[in-house]
Amino acid sequence: MKILIIGSGGREHALALACTKSQNVDQIFCIPGNAGTECIAKNINIDISEFDKIRKFVQENEVETVIVGPEQPLVDGIVDYLNQFNIKVFGPNQKASQLEGSKIFTKNLCKKYNIPTANFGIFKNIRESKKFIENCKFPIVIKADGLASGKGVYICKEKKEAEIACEEIFNGKFGKAENILIEEFLDGEEMSFFIISDGETFYHFGTAQDHKRVYEGDKGKNTGGMGAYSPSRLENKKLNKKIIEKIINPTLKGLNDLNTRFIGFLYAGLMIINDEPFLIEYNVRMGDPECQTIIPKLKTDFIELINACVNKKLKSIELEWHKDKSLCIVLCSIGYPDVYKKNIEIKNLDKINLENNEYIFHAGTKKINNKIVSNGGRVLNIVIRSENFKKNRDKAINLINKINWDNGFFRKDIGYKVIN
Ligand code: AMP
Ligand code: GLY
């Protein structure tokens, strides 16, 4: 069977590796992939926004199942488009993808179905927003409505900051803004909670904790994620039950009432306050780097699982996991998340011997003349699985020290809440 994975990050390399371990996979394609996926799959150079070219590729190459990694094509409707041609796709349709594509869609759903979330208001212009801010208790959180690659969120400690945030959003920093979301600041501990769904049945698909800030001690700017570990230290049966009853079930009912279903991975970004879950945001895909920590723990055949989802047979599958712990450190280009250099060679990657349960997933890398060079802000993901988080982190740092690349930096404190 032939599989196509759309995307080019560490998440997609981890998904591709999982496919190689499946019994029934003969060939994996990645659009566009990276230097890591090139070693286990065939990279195809098509822009992921060109749905017609992707469709032609799928038809000509008799791809059986398409797995979509990133949010943009999902929000843009790639699933609806490919489904029209009877192509099976693992990922949610455009209607369901609004859960990530529009923060206001999700907030309104929370309100209608009583899903616990931060109190909020939606405002249509700078004047209304500023008037509301006049009487707010700080800090408050201000968000642009649409996709903003994790950048459209401002945590404001005082009035002036809040006013600047409103001006930047309405002046189009994250695209045309018709609305703005202002919400209460939730003070707790974050947790990423995942499910996998075929539209009828869903299973819990693990938890993780990522470190979004660029510097140690969770300081500095937000990034796509500097590292992660799984499971979250907060996870327990009682909390899982509350999350499913108070957040996941009413969300799926809400989609059902809109005459749609969710197929794919759903990622709930939660704030846990005194053992109670609050929804911060939804993502309609696996997290990156959370995926790189969760997928290596999966024992069940990955493609059997994905195919069960696209054929509405998830009920027939038993999910099995390795019970140990995993941790990922992201090696980034100096300067990320701002300006950084590209095309810097990463030497002797091929000389690094990985033991069982050690992985190097590529993100922003490409191959030029048989050399691997950096091609993005987040470049490599070093993942270790064992019975102990500290051992994982020590081993990951050890591996990073063997990589000969003089343009990299990483956080040495990933997992500090579960290690110290
Ligand atoms: P989002 O893109 O909505 O996940 O927001 C990015 C980050 O901002 C989250 O991971 C949180 O750390 C933080 N954040 C967002 N909304 C809130 C909130 N209401 N209270 C506290 N922190 C928040
Ligand atoms: N790690 C955060 C995300 O994937 O959105």
XYZ file of C-alpha atoms and ligand atoms in Angstrom:
448
model
C 0.000 0.000 0.000
C 1.168 3.534 -0.784
C 0.839 6.369 1.716
C 1.272 10.117 1.248
C 2.177 12.402 4.140
C 1.709 16.140 3.683
C 4.098 18.420 5.584
C 7.791 18.934 6.231
C 8.348 19.122 9.987
C 9.565 16.867 12.756
C 5.962 15.767 13.206
C 5.820 14.473 9.627
C 9.189 12.691 9.945
C 7.874 10.935 13.077
C 4.654 9.959 11.249
C 6.665 8.685 8.268
C 8.875 6.572 10.529
C 5.765 5.072 12.135
C 4.522 4.154 8.630
C 7.774 2.297 7.863
C 7.052 0.007 10.818
C 3.646 -0.981 9.460
C 3.245 -4.399 7.861
C 1.329 -3.293 4.792
C 3.197 -0.209 3.602
C 5.177 -0.576 0.358
C 5.942 3.053 -0.369
C 5.731 6.360 1.505
C 5.666 9.741 -0.249
C 6.104 13.113 1.491
C 5.003 16.449 0.088
C 7.400 18.204 0.427
C 9.220 16.374 3.299
C 12.735 17.138 4.544
C 16.209 15.566 4.559
C 15.073 13.102 7.229
C 11.982 11.863 5.399
C 14.126 11.525 2.260
C 15.921 8.582 3.913
C 12.713 6.585 4.446
C 10.279 8.011 1.892
C 10.224 9.669 -1.493
C 10.014 13.463 -1.215
C 7.868 15.155 -3.846
C 8.355 18.810 -4.533
C 4.812 20.180 -4.692
C 3.596 23.238 -2.785
C 1.127 22.058 -0.119
C -1.329 24.782 -1.128
C -1.641 23.329 -4.654
C -4.456 20.875 -4.037
C -4.972 20.039 -7.721
C -1.330 19.005 -8.148
C -1.525 16.925 -4.986
C -4.696 15.243 -6.254
C -3.075 14.425 -9.610
C -0.051 12.956 -7.838
C -2.267 10.795 -5.631
C -4.286 9.501 -8.589
C -1.302 8.855 -10.848
C 0.615 7.036 -8.132
C -2.334 5.093 -6.728
C -1.858 6.378 -3.201
C -4.329 4.667 -0.889
C -4.340 7.040 2.080
C -3.256 10.654 2.567
C -2.222 11.880 6.029
C -2.232 15.651 6.528
C 0.237 16.953 9.135
C -0.118 20.764 9.333
C -3.181 22.948 9.936
C -3.102 25.319 6.958
C -4.216 22.859 4.250
C -6.856 21.431 6.637
C -8.296 24.872 7.346
C -8.162 25.566 3.588
C -10.275 22.484 2.867
C -7.857 19.896 1.466
C -9.905 17.031 2.930
C -13.164 18.159 1.287
C -11.309 18.670 -2.000
C -9.626 15.233 -2.076
C -12.732 13.430 -0.778
C -14.630 14.668 -3.865
C -12.312 12.455 -5.920
C -12.868 9.484 -3.586
C -9.406 9.873 -2.093
C -9.159 8.736 1.522
C -7.675 11.360 3.811
C -6.817 11.225 7.497
C -7.670 14.692 8.798
C -10.751 16.818 9.504
C -12.833 18.572 6.855
C -12.983 22.340 6.515
C -16.047 22.791 8.696
C -14.533 20.820 11.592
C -11.158 22.537 11.066
C -12.715 25.819 12.152
C -11.944 24.563 15.653
C -8.405 25.719 14.926
C -9.033 28.109 12.037
C -11.244 30.462 14.029
C -10.748 31.054 17.733
C -14.101 32.871 17.768
C -15.876 29.812 16.277
C -14.473 27.729 19.136
C -15.307 30.281 21.828
C -18.910 30.485 20.609
C -19.098 26.685 20.627
C -17.796 26.693 24.216
C -20.471 29.169 25.220
C -23.292 27.249 23.553
C -22.282 23.860 24.989
C -21.067 25.032 28.396
C -17.466 23.984 27.798
C -15.175 25.410 30.496
C -12.928 28.108 29.018
C -11.704 31.620 29.903
C -14.464 34.262 30.021
C -14.297 36.321 26.864
C -15.645 39.115 24.723
C -15.590 39.605 20.946
C -15.083 43.132 19.612
C -15.465 44.531 16.123
C -13.156 47.556 16.142
C -10.414 49.382 18.038
C -12.834 51.791 19.717
C -15.045 49.067 21.226
C -11.992 47.057 22.291
C -10.356 50.014 24.031
C -13.561 50.889 25.805
C -13.728 47.354 27.195
C -10.045 47.429 28.206
C -10.669 50.626 30.283
C -12.440 48.566 32.957
C -10.513 45.284 32.786
C -8.658 43.581 35.581
C -5.148 42.739 34.324
C -3.528 40.572 33.031
C -5.797 39.944 30.053
C -5.226 37.940 26.894
C -5.861 39.393 23.430
C -6.070 37.167 20.362
C -6.377 37.536 16.614
C -9.164 35.302 15.274
C -7.511 33.238 12.510
C -4.360 31.124 12.077
C -1.249 33.064 13.071
C 1.383 30.309 13.513
C 1.151 30.682 17.279
C 1.924 34.396 17.128
C -1.472 36.099 17.341
C -1.755 35.864 21.142
C -0.819 38.720 23.500
C -0.684 38.327 27.265
C -1.038 41.896 28.477
C -0.038 42.995 31.972
C -1.324 46.531 31.642
C -3.588 48.853 29.655
C -0.977 50.278 27.288
C 0.192 46.817 26.164
C -3.424 45.803 25.562
C -4.098 48.875 23.436
C -1.011 48.190 21.299
C -2.130 44.568 20.817
C -5.564 45.712 19.585
C -4.007 48.214 17.211
C -1.580 45.652 15.763
C -4.323 43.090 15.200
C -6.814 45.533 13.643
C -4.024 47.037 11.523
C -3.627 43.634 9.890
C -0.472 42.182 11.457
C -2.036 38.695 11.260
C -4.159 39.274 8.164
C -7.435 41.130 7.767
C -9.143 41.366 11.187
C -12.904 41.780 11.482
C -13.031 40.731 15.118
C -10.784 40.476 18.097
C -11.015 38.179 21.088
C -10.275 39.488 24.570
C -10.228 36.949 27.357
C -9.582 36.427 31.014
C -6.067 35.235 31.946
C -6.115 31.691 33.301
C -3.480 30.952 35.913
C -2.687 27.228 36.002
C -0.564 24.567 34.325
C -0.893 23.784 30.636
C -1.359 20.327 29.178
C -1.753 19.096 25.602
C -4.455 16.419 25.389
C -4.972 14.380 22.209
C -7.684 12.191 20.749
C -7.893 10.203 17.515
C -11.325 9.972 15.910
C -12.990 8.288 12.932
C -16.091 10.479 13.213
C -18.003 7.899 15.253
C -15.571 6.465 17.766
C -12.676 8.243 19.420
C -9.817 7.207 21.687
C -7.647 9.230 23.982
C -4.254 9.527 22.234
C -1.946 10.572 25.053
C -0.882 13.784 26.726
C 2.230 15.901 26.510
C 3.654 19.134 27.717
C 5.491 21.410 25.370
C 7.799 24.321 26.115
C 6.704 27.151 23.833
C 9.032 29.908 25.062
C 12.422 30.295 23.459
C 14.583 30.602 26.593
C 15.226 28.432 29.626
C 12.837 28.923 32.540
C 10.009 29.417 29.979
C 11.113 32.974 29.231
C 11.244 35.016 26.042
C 9.148 34.884 22.902
C 6.684 32.195 21.947
C 7.948 29.669 19.376
C 6.449 26.654 17.643
C 7.839 24.573 20.548
C 11.382 24.142 21.891
C 10.820 20.672 23.321
C 8.190 18.455 24.889
C 7.670 15.437 27.072
C 4.988 12.803 27.397
C 3.013 12.066 29.486
C 2.165 15.352 31.189
C 2.730 15.156 34.947
C -0.895 16.226 35.406
C -2.431 13.250 33.616
C -4.559 10.859 35.677
C -7.737 8.840 35.130
C -9.998 11.240 36.998
C -8.760 14.266 35.060
C -8.966 12.400 31.711
C -12.603 11.586 32.496
C -13.379 15.235 33.273
C -11.674 16.397 30.059
C -13.656 13.939 27.977
C -16.982 14.684 29.666
C -16.699 18.457 29.981
C -14.678 19.344 26.869
C -14.317 16.628 24.204
C -17.844 15.149 24.213
C -19.675 18.490 24.039
C -17.311 19.652 21.267
C -18.037 16.559 19.173
C -21.757 17.010 19.861
C -21.430 20.639 18.703
C -19.869 19.497 15.417
C -22.547 16.837 15.060
C -25.239 19.504 15.493
C -23.553 21.382 12.624
C -23.912 18.213 10.550
C -20.272 17.340 10.525
C -17.893 14.858 12.133
C -14.282 15.012 13.233
C -11.849 12.586 11.579
C -8.196 12.824 12.535
C -6.171 13.944 15.524
C -7.752 16.573 17.751
C -5.423 18.414 20.114
C -6.944 20.263 23.056
C -4.650 22.873 24.592
C -5.801 22.964 28.209
C -5.135 24.965 31.347
C -5.537 22.858 34.469
C -6.526 24.853 37.555
C -7.045 22.968 40.843
C -7.635 19.709 38.937
C -10.243 21.329 36.687
C -9.666 21.552 32.906
C -10.272 24.740 30.896
C -9.979 24.844 27.116
C -7.461 27.400 25.826
C -7.540 26.373 22.185
C -8.065 23.517 19.780
C -5.682 22.337 17.076
C -7.011 19.976 14.441
C -3.789 17.960 14.061
C -0.985 16.503 16.158
C 1.214 18.974 17.995
C 4.781 19.568 16.923
C 6.951 18.609 18.904
C 4.346 16.716 20.998
C 3.843 14.219 18.155
C 7.527 13.294 18.207
C 7.182 12.261 21.863
C 3.842 10.428 21.576
C 4.173 8.466 18.321
C 7.299 6.515 19.438
C 5.244 5.221 22.382
C 2.544 3.725 20.161
C 2.637 -0.093 19.964
C -0.395 -0.512 17.678
C 0.373 -0.678 13.942
C 0.135 2.965 12.861
C -1.243 2.453 9.375
C -3.800 -0.078 10.566
C -4.953 2.631 12.950
C -5.055 5.367 10.290
C -6.851 3.153 7.792
C -9.354 2.128 10.459
C -10.077 5.836 10.951
C -10.591 6.689 7.302
C -12.831 3.610 6.944
C -14.847 4.350 10.121
C -13.608 1.158 11.804
C -11.679 2.595 14.709
C -13.866 0.552 17.063
C -12.214 -2.615 15.750
C -8.737 -1.462 16.807
C -7.173 -1.821 20.209
C -4.772 0.973 21.077
C -1.640 -0.258 22.813
C 1.148 1.867 24.245
C 4.610 1.526 25.691
C 4.151 2.709 29.255
C 7.463 4.556 29.495
C 8.296 8.260 29.232
C 9.598 10.203 26.312
C 11.230 13.584 25.903
C 12.150 15.708 22.900
C 14.664 18.538 22.641
C 14.445 20.769 19.582
C 17.722 21.973 18.093
C 17.133 25.386 16.499
C 18.991 27.867 14.292
C 20.583 30.706 16.278
C 18.240 33.706 16.032
C 14.981 31.682 15.941
C 12.109 32.684 16.349
C 13.332 35.918 14.731
C 15.919 36.153 11.970
C 18.263 33.199 11.398
C 20.614 31.936 8.725
C 19.741 29.018 6.469
C 21.842 26.585 4.431
C 24.418 25.930 7.156
C 25.823 22.413 6.856
C 25.117 19.936 9.653
C 28.077 17.571 9.691
C 28.468 13.971 10.833
C 24.744 13.344 11.452
C 25.150 10.050 9.600
C 27.932 8.976 11.982
C 25.727 9.165 15.049
C 24.700 5.716 16.215
C 21.212 5.643 17.635
C 20.303 2.946 20.131
C 16.833 1.458 20.495
C 14.309 4.117 21.506
C 16.528 7.012 20.402
C 15.426 9.103 17.456
C 16.582 12.121 15.500
C 13.622 13.576 13.621
C 14.431 16.233 11.049
C 12.397 19.442 10.737
C 14.016 22.342 8.839
C 16.639 20.374 6.905
C 17.317 19.653 3.252
C 19.901 17.757 1.251
C 22.121 19.601 -1.201
C 24.828 17.633 -3.053
C 24.554 14.853 -0.508
C 25.159 17.263 2.364
C 22.518 18.025 4.972
C 21.951 21.745 5.558
C 19.605 23.725 7.784
C 16.485 25.050 6.121
C 14.402 26.549 8.931
C 14.179 27.772 12.515
C 13.491 24.442 14.168
C 15.978 22.035 12.623
C 16.283 18.709 14.473
C 14.297 16.919 17.173
C 16.180 14.610 19.486
C 13.804 12.165 21.166
C 14.563 9.548 23.796
C 12.177 7.033 25.356
C 12.930 5.239 28.622
C 11.516 4.703 32.095
C 12.958 7.996 33.318
C 12.665 11.624 32.141
C 16.067 12.637 33.515
C 17.814 9.829 31.678
C 15.997 10.897 28.495
C 17.134 14.477 28.810
C 20.744 13.559 29.635
C 20.901 11.213 26.659
C 19.327 13.769 24.325
C 21.851 16.444 25.343
C 24.636 13.910 24.890
C 23.483 13.215 21.335
C 23.183 16.923 20.540
C 26.766 17.410 21.682
C 27.868 14.871 19.086
C 26.219 16.784 16.236
C 28.686 19.012 14.469
C 26.701 22.118 13.612
C 27.890 25.539 14.662
C 24.652 27.435 14.052
C 22.458 25.700 16.617
C 21.041 26.337 20.092
C 18.644 24.428 22.339
C 17.057 24.551 25.794
C 18.815 22.372 28.350
C 15.882 22.526 30.777
C 13.148 20.718 28.809
C 11.007 18.804 31.294
C 12.216 20.734 34.351
C 8.858 20.293 36.068
C 9.167 16.506 35.911
C 12.922 16.325 36.481
C 13.846 18.666 39.361
P -2.951 29.763 21.880
O -2.323 30.083 20.542
O -4.379 30.143 22.025
O -2.620 28.361 22.343
O -2.121 30.624 22.935
C -0.724 30.546 23.013
C -0.334 30.476 24.458
O -0.795 31.638 25.140
C -0.945 29.314 25.213
O -0.211 28.140 25.039
C -0.914 29.831 26.627
O 0.385 29.681 27.162
C -1.182 31.290 26.476
N -2.612 31.606 26.653
C -3.564 31.673 25.719
N -4.760 31.980 26.258
C -4.563 32.114 27.576
C -5.417 32.454 28.687
N -6.706 32.735 28.546
N -4.847 32.483 29.910
C -3.539 32.233 30.101
N -2.685 31.939 29.101
C -3.187 31.876 27.851
N 3.438 22.575 19.958
C 2.360 23.414 19.684
C 1.645 23.168 18.451
O 1.889 22.210 17.736
O 0.756 23.957 18.126
